Coordinates of C-alpha atoms in Angstrom, one line a residue:
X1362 CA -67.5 -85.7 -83.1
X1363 CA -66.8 -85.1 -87.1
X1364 CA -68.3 -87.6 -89.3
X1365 CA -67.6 -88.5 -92.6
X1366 CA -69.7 -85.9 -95.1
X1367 CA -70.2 -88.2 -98.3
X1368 CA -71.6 -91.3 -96.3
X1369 CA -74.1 -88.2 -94.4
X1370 CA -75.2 -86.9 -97.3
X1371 CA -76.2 -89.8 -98.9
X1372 CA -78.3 -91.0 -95.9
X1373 CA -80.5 -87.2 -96.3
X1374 CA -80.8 -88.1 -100.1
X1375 CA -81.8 -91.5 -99.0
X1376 CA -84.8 -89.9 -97.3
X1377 CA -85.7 -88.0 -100.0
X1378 CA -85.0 -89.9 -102.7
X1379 CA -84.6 -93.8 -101.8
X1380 CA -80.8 -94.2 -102.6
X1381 CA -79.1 -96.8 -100.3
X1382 CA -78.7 -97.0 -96.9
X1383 CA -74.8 -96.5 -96.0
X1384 CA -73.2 -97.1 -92.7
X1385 CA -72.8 -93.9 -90.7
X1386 CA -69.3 -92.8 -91.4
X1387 CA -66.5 -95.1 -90.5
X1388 CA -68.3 -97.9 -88.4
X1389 CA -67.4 -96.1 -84.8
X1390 CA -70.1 -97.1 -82.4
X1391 CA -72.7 -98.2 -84.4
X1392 CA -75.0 -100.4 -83.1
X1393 CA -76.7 -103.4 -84.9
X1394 CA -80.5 -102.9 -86.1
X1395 CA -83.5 -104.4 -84.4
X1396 CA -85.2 -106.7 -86.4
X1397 CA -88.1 -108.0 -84.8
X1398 CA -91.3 -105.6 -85.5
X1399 CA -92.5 -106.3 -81.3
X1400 CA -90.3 -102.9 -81.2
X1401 CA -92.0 -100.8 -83.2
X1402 CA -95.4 -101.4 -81.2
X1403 CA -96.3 -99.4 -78.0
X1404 CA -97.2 -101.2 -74.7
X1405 CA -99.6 -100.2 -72.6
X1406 CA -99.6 -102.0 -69.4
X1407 CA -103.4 -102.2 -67.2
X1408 CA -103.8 -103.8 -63.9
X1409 CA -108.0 -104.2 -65.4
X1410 CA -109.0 -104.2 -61.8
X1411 CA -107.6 -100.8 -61.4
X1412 CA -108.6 -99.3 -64.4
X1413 CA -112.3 -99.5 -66.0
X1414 CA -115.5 -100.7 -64.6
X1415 CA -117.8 -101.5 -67.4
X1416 CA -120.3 -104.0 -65.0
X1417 CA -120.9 -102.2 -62.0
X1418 CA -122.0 -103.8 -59.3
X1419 CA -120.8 -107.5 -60.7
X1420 CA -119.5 -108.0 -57.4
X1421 CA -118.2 -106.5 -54.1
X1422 CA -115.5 -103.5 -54.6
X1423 CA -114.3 -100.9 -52.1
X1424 CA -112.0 -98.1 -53.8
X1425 CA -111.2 -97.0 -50.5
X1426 CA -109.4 -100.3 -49.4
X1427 CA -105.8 -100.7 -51.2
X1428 CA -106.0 -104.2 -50.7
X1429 CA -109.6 -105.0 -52.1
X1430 CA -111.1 -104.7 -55.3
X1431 CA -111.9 -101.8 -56.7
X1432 CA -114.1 -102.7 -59.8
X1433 CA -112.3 -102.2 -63.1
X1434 CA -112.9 -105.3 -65.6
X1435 CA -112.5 -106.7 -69.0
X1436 CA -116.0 -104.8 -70.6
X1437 CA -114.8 -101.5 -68.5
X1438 CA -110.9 -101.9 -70.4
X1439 CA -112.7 -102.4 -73.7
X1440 CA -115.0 -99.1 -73.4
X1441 CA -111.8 -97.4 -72.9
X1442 CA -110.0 -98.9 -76.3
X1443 CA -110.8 -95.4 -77.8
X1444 CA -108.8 -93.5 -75.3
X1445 CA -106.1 -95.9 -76.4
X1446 CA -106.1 -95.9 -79.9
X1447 CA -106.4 -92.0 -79.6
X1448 CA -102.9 -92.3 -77.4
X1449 CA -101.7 -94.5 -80.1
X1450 CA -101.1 -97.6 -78.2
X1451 CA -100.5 -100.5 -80.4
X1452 CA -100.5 -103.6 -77.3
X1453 CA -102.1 -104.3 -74.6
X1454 CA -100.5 -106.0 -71.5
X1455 CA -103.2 -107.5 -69.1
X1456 CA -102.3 -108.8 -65.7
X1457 CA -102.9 -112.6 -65.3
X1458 CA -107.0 -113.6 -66.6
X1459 CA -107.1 -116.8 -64.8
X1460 CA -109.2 -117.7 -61.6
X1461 CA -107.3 -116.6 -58.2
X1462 CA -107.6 -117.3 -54.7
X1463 CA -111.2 -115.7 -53.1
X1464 CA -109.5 -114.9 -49.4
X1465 CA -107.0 -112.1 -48.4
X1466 CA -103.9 -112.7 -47.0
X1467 CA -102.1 -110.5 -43.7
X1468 CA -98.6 -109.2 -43.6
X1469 CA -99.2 -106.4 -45.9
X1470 CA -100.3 -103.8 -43.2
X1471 CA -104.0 -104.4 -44.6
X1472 CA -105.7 -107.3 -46.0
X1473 CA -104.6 -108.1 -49.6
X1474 CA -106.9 -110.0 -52.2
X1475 CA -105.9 -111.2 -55.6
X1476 CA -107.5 -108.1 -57.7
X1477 CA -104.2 -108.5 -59.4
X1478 CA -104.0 -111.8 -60.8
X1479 CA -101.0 -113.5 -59.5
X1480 CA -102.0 -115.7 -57.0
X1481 CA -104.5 -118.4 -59.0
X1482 CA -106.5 -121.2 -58.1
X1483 CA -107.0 -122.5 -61.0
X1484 CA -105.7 -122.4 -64.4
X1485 CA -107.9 -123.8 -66.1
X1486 CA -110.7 -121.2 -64.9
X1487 CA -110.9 -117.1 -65.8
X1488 CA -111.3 -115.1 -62.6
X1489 CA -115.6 -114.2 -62.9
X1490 CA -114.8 -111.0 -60.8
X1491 CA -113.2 -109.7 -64.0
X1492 CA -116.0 -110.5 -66.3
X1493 CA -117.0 -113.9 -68.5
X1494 CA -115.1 -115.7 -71.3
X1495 CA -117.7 -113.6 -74.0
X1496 CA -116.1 -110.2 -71.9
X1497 CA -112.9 -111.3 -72.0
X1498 CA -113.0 -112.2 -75.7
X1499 CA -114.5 -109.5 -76.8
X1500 CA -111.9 -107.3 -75.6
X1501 CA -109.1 -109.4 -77.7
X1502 CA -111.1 -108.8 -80.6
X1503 CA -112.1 -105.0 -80.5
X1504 CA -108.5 -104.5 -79.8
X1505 CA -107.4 -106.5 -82.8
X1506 CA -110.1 -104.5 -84.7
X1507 CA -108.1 -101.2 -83.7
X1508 CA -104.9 -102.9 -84.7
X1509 CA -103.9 -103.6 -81.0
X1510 CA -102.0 -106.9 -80.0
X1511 CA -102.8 -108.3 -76.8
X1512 CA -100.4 -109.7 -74.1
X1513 CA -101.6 -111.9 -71.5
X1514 CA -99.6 -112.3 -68.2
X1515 CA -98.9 -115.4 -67.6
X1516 CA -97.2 -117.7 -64.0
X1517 CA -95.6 -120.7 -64.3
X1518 CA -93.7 -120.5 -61.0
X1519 CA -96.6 -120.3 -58.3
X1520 CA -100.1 -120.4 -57.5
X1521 CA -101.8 -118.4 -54.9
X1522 CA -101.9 -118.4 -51.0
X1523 CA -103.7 -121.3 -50.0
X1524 CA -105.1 -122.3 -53.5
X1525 CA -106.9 -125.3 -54.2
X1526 CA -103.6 -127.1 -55.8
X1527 CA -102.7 -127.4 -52.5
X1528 CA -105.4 -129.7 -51.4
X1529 CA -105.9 -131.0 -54.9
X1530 CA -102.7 -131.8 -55.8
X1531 CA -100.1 -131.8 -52.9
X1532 CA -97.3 -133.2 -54.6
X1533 CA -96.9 -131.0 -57.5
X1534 CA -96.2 -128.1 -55.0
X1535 CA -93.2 -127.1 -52.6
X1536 CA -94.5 -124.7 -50.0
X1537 CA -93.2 -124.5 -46.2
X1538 CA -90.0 -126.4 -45.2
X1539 CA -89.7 -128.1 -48.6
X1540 CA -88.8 -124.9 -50.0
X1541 CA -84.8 -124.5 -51.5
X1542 CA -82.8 -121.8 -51.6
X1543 CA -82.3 -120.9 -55.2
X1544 CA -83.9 -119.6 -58.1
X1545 CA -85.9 -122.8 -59.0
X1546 CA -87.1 -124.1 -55.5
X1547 CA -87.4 -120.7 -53.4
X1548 CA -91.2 -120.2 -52.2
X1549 CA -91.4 -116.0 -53.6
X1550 CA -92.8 -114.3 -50.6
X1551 CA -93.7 -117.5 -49.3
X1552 CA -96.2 -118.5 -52.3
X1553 CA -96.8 -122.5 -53.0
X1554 CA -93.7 -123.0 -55.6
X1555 CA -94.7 -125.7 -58.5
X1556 CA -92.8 -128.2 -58.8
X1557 CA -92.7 -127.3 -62.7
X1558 CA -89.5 -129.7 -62.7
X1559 CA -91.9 -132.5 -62.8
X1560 CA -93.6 -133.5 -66.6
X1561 CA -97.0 -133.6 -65.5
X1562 CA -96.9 -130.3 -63.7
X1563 CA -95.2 -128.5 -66.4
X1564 CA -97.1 -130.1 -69.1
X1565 CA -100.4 -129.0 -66.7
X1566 CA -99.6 -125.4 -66.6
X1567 CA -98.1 -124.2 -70.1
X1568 CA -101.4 -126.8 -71.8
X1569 CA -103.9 -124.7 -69.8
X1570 CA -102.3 -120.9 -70.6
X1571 CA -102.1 -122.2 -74.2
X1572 CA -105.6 -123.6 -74.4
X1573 CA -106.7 -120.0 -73.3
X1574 CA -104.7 -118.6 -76.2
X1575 CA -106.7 -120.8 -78.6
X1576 CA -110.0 -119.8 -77.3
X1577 CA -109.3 -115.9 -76.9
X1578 CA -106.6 -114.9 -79.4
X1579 CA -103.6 -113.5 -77.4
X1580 CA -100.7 -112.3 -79.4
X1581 CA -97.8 -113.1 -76.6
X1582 CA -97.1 -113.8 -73.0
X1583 CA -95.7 -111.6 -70.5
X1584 CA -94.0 -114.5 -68.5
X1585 CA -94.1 -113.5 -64.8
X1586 CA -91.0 -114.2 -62.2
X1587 CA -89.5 -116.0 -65.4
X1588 CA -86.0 -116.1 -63.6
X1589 CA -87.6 -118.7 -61.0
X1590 CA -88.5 -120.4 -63.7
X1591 CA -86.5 -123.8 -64.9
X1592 CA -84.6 -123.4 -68.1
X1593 CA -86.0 -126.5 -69.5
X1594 CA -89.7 -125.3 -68.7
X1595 CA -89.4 -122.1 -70.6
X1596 CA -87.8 -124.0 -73.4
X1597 CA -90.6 -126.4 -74.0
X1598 CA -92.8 -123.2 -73.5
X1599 CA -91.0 -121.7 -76.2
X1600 CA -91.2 -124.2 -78.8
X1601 CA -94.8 -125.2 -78.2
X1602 CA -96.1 -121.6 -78.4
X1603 CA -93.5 -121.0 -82.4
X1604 CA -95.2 -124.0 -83.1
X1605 CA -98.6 -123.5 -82.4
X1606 CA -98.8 -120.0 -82.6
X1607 CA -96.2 -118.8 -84.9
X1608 CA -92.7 -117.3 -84.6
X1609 CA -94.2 -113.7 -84.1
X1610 CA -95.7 -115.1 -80.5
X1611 CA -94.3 -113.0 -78.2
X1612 CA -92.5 -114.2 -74.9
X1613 CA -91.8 -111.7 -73.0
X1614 CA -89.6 -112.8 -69.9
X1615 CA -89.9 -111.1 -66.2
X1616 CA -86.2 -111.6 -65.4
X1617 CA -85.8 -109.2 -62.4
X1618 CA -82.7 -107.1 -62.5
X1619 CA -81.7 -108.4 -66.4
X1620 CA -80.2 -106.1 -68.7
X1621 CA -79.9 -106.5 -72.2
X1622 CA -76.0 -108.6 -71.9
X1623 CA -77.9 -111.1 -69.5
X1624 CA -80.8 -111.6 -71.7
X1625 CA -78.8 -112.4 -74.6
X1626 CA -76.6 -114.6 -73.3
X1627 CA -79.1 -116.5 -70.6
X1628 CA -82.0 -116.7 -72.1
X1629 CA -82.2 -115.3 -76.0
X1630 CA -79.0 -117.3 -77.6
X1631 CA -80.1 -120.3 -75.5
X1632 CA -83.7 -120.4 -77.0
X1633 CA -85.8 -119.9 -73.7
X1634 CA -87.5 -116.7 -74.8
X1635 CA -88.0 -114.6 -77.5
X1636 CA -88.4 -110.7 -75.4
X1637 CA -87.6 -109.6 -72.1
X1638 CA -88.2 -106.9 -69.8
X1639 CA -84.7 -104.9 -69.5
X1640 CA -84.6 -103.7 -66.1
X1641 CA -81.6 -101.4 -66.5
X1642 CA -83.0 -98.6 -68.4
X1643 CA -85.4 -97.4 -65.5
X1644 CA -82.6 -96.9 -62.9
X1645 CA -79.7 -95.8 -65.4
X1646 CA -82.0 -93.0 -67.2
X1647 CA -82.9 -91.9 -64.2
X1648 CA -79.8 -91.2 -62.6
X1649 CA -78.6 -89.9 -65.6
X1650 CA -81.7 -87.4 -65.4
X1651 CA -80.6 -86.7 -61.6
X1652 CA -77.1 -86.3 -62.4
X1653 CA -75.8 -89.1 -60.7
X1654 CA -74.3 -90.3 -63.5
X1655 CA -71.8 -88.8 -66.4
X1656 CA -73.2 -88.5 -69.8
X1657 CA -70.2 -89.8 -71.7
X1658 CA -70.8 -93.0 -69.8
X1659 CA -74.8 -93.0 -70.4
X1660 CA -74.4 -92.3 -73.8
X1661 CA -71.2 -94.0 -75.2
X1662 CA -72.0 -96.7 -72.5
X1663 CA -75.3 -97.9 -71.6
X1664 CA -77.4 -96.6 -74.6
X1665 CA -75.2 -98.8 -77.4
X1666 CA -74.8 -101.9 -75.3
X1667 CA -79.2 -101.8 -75.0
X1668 CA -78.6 -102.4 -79.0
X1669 CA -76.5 -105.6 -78.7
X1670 CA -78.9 -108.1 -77.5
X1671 CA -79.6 -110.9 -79.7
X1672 CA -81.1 -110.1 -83.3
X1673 CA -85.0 -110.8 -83.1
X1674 CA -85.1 -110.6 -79.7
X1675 CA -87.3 -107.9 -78.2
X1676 CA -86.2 -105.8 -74.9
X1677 CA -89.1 -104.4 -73.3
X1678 CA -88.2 -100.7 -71.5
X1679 CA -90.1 -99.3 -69.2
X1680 CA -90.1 -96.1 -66.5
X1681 CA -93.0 -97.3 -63.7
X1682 CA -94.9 -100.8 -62.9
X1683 CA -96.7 -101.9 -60.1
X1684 CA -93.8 -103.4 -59.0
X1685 CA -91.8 -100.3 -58.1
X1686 CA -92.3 -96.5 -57.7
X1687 CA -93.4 -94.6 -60.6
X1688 CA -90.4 -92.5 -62.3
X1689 CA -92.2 -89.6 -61.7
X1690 CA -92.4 -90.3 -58.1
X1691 CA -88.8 -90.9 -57.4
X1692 CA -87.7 -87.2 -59.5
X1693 CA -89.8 -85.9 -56.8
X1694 CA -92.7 -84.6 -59.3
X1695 CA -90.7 -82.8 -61.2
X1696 CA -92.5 -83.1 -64.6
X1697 CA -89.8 -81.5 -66.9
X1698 CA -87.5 -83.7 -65.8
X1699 CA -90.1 -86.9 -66.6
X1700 CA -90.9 -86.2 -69.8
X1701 CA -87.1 -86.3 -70.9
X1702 CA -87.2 -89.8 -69.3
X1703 CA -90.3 -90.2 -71.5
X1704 CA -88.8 -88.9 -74.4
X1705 CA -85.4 -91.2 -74.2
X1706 CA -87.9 -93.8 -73.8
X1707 CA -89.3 -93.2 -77.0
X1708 CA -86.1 -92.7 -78.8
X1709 CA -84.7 -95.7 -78.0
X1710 CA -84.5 -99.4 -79.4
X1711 CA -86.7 -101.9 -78.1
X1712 CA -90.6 -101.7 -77.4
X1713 CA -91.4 -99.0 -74.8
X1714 CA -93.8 -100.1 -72.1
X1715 CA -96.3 -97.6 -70.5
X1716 CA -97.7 -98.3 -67.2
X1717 CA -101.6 -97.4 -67.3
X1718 CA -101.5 -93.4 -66.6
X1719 CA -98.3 -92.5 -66.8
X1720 CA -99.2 -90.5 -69.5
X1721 CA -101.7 -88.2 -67.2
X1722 CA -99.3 -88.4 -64.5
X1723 CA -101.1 -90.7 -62.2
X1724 CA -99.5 -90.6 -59.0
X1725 CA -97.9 -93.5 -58.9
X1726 CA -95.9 -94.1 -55.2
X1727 CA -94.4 -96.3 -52.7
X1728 CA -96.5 -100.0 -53.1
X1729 CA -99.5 -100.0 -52.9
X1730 CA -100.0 -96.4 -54.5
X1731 CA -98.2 -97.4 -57.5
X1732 CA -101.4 -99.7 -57.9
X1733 CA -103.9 -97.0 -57.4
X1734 CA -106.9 -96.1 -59.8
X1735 CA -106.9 -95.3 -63.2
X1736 CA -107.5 -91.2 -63.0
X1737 CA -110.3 -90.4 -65.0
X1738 CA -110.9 -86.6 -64.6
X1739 CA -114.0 -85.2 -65.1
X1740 CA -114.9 -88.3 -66.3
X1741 CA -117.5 -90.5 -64.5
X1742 CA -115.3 -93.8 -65.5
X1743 CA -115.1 -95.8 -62.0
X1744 CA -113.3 -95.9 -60.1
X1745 CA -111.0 -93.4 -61.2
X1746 CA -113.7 -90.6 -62.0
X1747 CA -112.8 -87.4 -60.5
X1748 CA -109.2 -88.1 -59.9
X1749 CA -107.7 -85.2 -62.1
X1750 CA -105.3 -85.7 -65.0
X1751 CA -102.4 -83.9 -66.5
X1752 CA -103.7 -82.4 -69.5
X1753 CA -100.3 -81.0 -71.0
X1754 CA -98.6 -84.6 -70.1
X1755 CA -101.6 -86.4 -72.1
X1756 CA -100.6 -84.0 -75.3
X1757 CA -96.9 -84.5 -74.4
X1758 CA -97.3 -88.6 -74.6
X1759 CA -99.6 -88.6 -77.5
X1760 CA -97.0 -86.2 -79.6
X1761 CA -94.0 -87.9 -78.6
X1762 CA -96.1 -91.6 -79.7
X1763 CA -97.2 -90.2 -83.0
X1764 CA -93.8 -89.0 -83.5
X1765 CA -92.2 -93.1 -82.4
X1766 CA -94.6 -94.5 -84.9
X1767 CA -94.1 -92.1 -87.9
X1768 CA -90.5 -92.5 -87.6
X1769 CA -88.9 -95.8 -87.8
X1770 CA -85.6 -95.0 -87.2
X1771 CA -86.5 -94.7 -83.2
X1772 CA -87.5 -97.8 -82.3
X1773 CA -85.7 -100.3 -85.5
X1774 CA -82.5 -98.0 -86.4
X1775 CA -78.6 -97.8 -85.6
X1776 CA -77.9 -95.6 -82.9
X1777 CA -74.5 -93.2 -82.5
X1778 CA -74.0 -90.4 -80.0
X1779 CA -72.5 -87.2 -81.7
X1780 CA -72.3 -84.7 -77.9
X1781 CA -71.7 -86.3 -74.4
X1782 CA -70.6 -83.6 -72.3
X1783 CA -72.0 -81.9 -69.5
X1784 CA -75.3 -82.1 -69.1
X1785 CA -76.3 -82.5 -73.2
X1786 CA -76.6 -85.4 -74.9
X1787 CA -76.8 -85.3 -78.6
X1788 CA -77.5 -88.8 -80.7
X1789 CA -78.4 -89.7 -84.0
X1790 CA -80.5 -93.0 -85.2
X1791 CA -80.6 -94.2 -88.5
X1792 CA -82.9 -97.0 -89.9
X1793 CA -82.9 -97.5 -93.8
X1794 CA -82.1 -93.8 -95.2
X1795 CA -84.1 -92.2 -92.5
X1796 CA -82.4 -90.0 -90.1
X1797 CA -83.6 -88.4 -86.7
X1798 CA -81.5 -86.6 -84.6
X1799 CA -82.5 -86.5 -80.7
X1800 CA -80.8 -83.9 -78.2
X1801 CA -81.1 -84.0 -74.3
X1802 CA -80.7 -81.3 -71.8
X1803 CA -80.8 -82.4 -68.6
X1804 CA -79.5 -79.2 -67.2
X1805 CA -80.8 -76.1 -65.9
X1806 CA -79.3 -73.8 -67.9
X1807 CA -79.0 -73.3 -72.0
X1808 CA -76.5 -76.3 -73.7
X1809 CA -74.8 -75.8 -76.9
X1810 CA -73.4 -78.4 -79.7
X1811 CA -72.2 -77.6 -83.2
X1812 CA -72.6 -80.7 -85.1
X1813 CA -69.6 -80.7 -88.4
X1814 CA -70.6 -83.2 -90.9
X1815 CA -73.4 -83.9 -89.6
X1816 CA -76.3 -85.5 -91.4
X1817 CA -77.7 -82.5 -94.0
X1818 CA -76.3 -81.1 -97.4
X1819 CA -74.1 -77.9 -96.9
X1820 CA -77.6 -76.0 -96.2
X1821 CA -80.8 -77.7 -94.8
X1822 CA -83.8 -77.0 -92.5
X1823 CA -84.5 -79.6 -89.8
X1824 CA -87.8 -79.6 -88.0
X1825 CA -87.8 -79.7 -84.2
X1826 CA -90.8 -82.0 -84.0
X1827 CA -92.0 -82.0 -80.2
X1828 CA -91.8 -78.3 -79.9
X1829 CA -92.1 -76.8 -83.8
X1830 CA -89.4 -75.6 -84.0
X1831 CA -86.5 -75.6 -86.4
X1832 CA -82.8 -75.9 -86.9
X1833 CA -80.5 -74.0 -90.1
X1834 CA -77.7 -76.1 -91.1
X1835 CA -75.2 -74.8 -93.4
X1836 CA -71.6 -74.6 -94.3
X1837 CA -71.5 -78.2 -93.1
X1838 CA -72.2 -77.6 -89.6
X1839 CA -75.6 -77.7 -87.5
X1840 CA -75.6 -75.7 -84.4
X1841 CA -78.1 -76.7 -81.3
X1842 CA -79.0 -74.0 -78.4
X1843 CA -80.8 -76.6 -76.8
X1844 CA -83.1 -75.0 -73.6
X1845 CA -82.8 -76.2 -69.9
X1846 CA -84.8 -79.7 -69.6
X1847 CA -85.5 -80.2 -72.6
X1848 CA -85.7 -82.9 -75.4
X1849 CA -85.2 -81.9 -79.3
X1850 CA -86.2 -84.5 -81.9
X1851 CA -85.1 -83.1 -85.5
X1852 CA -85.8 -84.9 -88.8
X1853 CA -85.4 -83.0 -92.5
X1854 CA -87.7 -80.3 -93.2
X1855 CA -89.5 -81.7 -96.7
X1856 CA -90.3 -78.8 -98.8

């Protein structure tokens, strides 16, 4: 692709010297710019259960159990905010705080208890096997103190397995026979529905998530099976949490199999939510990665249309969760391959999500592996300790976040690909004068693109800044030689 040299030029002398911002060349396939600052932060997602103990022997655990508790807590996630901060994470996603159901439940192949957090008792209540109010507290705060929001998982569609609503308060759920077919009134894996379409219910459950808000400071929600969720419910959650909390609350929506069209048009534009979780950029990267997929369409396709959503919404991407196999799991292990998913996750718009060790390679299966311990190394953090970490992945994920956050352009800019064919992908982001170029070879043997035009004067270094590398522009070209599995970020060399 040849784009226009005057408008490129000025967007390098923008970087260096603050001129304007133009539009790249003549408009073609640029995207519109993020505006909400959710996606410049970095999301690290815990199950606390399953990462940290920091009060052992609180109460009954057995590692060995899937199903069962295995010990990690608020106090344990807050003597690992260190390890975070040094990873440069910027938010915290916790799995639901409230109190849950103290039984197990069959069907799984093992008995199940709610170390998780999705099946409560009572709302109103925190779940003591995680730690007290003070614990739980304290963790908000020493994140905050490290410049970390805090998301709190939230469920306004069920309570637990035989929870005390039930007996309590009869009407206000749906369970059993009573359960409908659709997306309001279906029981999810036969869980007590609420009957959230009733005043007092609703008004019960979004009063006691926001009290907890007001006593422990969260920055958002992460709203949980938010498609079962009535329309009218998440709209009165939405404007009682911008009025009491602010508009820079974050409500981030669990709407499985959305994409960034169906978010914007079902649940952005009409006001319900202010962030969702875009499920589409697992599965398409990693077909792309496979080859299952051509890169004309990934990049000229499914990469701009991820920057159409509605302005100030946030789209939350993500590559594993404990709701599906781990990425690296499903490319069969193959590590060179993951850290290109890694690294489009990172170049991307919206806030990239990171499910807790991903970035040490956890193994992270078939449920319930994808919810296993938090590996620790030579560590003697429970109940992860021993289980050995990737060392080169950790200094791959800490690189490729310092490299997010230092450049703005990645997670706020315009986006336009400039190579789509065969197994290379070559695109350029833009955000107020900065420029980054990303390159993508998903191949197994050497790609080449000569860039004309392209964003540099008619002679320029660019710094390769993953690998240290560097690219020689002149004559108004910029030649790559990009190796096999690999990912090139280049911004200008400043002398």
């Amino acid at each position: 692709m040849r784009l226009r040299t005057n408008s490129i030029k000025c967007l390098l002398a923008a970087a260096l010297l603050g001129c304007a911002d133009p539009s790249l060349g003549d408009g073609e396939d640029i995207a519109p710019v993020a505006t909400s600052n959710w996606n410049r932060e970095i999301v690290y997602f815990v199950i606390p259960d399953r990462f940290a103990d920091g009060r052992p022997n609180s109460h009954e655990v057995d590692p060995s159990k899937p199903g069962y508790f295995h010990g990690g807590d608020w106090k344990g996630l807050t003597d690992q905010l260190p390890y975070l901060d040094d990873l440069g994470v910027t938010a915290l996603w916790i799995t639901p705080i409230v109190d849950n159901i103290d039984g197990f439940v069959d069907g799984a192949g093992f008995p199940d208890w709610a170390y998780h957090g999705y099946w409560a008792d009572d709302f109103n209540a925190l779940d003591e096997r995680l730690g007290t109010e003070a614990d739980l507290k304290a963790l908000v705060d020493g994140a905050h103190a490290r410049g970390m929001k805090v998301l709190v998982d939230v469920v306004f569609n069920h309570v637990g397995y035989g929870s005390d609503y039930l007996d309590q308060r009869p009407d206000w759920v749906r369970q059993g026979g009573q359960c409908g077919q659709d997306d309001q009134t279906a029981c999810l894996f036969g869980l007590p529905d609420l009957r959230t379409e009733r005043t007092e219910v609703r008004d019960h459950v979004l009063a006691a998530h926001a009290a907890w808000v007001d006593r422990i400071g969260f920055d958002g929600y992460r709203i949980d099976t938010a498609k079962h969720v009535a329309p009218e419910v998440l709209a009165r959650n939405q404007q009682m949490v911008e009025d009491r909390f602010g508009p820079d609350f974050l409500t981030l929506g669990e709407v499985w199999g959305a994409n960034a069209s169906s978010l914007s048009s079902q649940y952005f534009v009409p006001g319900l939510m202010n962030g969702g979780i875009d499920f589409s950029f697992r599965g398409t990267t990693r077909d792309w990665l496979l080859g299952r997929g051509r890169t004309i369409a990934y990049a000229k396709g499914f990469l701009p249309r991820r920057h159409t959503h509605t302005s100030g919404a946030v789209l939350g991407h993500y590559l594993s969760s404990h709701d599906e196999p781990g990425l690296l799991h499903e490319l069969e292990n193959d590590r060179a391959l993951f850290k290109l998913a890694a690294g489009l996750q990172m170049t991307s718009v919206g806030m990239p999500i990171i499910y807790y060790g991903e970035e040490v390679a956890r193994d992270i299966g078939e449920w319930p592996q994808n919810r296993s311990a938090m590996p620790w190394g030579a560590s003697d953090v429970q109940p992860g300790a021993g289980v050995a970490q990737d060392a080169d992945m950790l200094s791959f994920y800490r690189n490729l976040i310092d490299i997010r956050r230092a450049t703005p352009a990645l997670s706020m800019g315009t986006y336009r690909p400039l190579s789509f064919e065969g197994d290379l992908l070559v695109f350029v982001r833009s955000w107020q004068g900065q420029v980054v170029f990303v390159a993508v070879n998903r191949g197994s043997t050497m790609q080449s693109a000569s860039i004309e035009d392209a964003a540099f004067f008619d002679q320029g270094v660019w710094t390769e800044r993953l690998g240290g590398g560097s690219v020689i522009a002149s004559d108004g070209q910029m030649s790559l030689q990009v190796p096999p599995r690999s990912i090139w970020i280049l911004t200008p060399a400043l002398n």
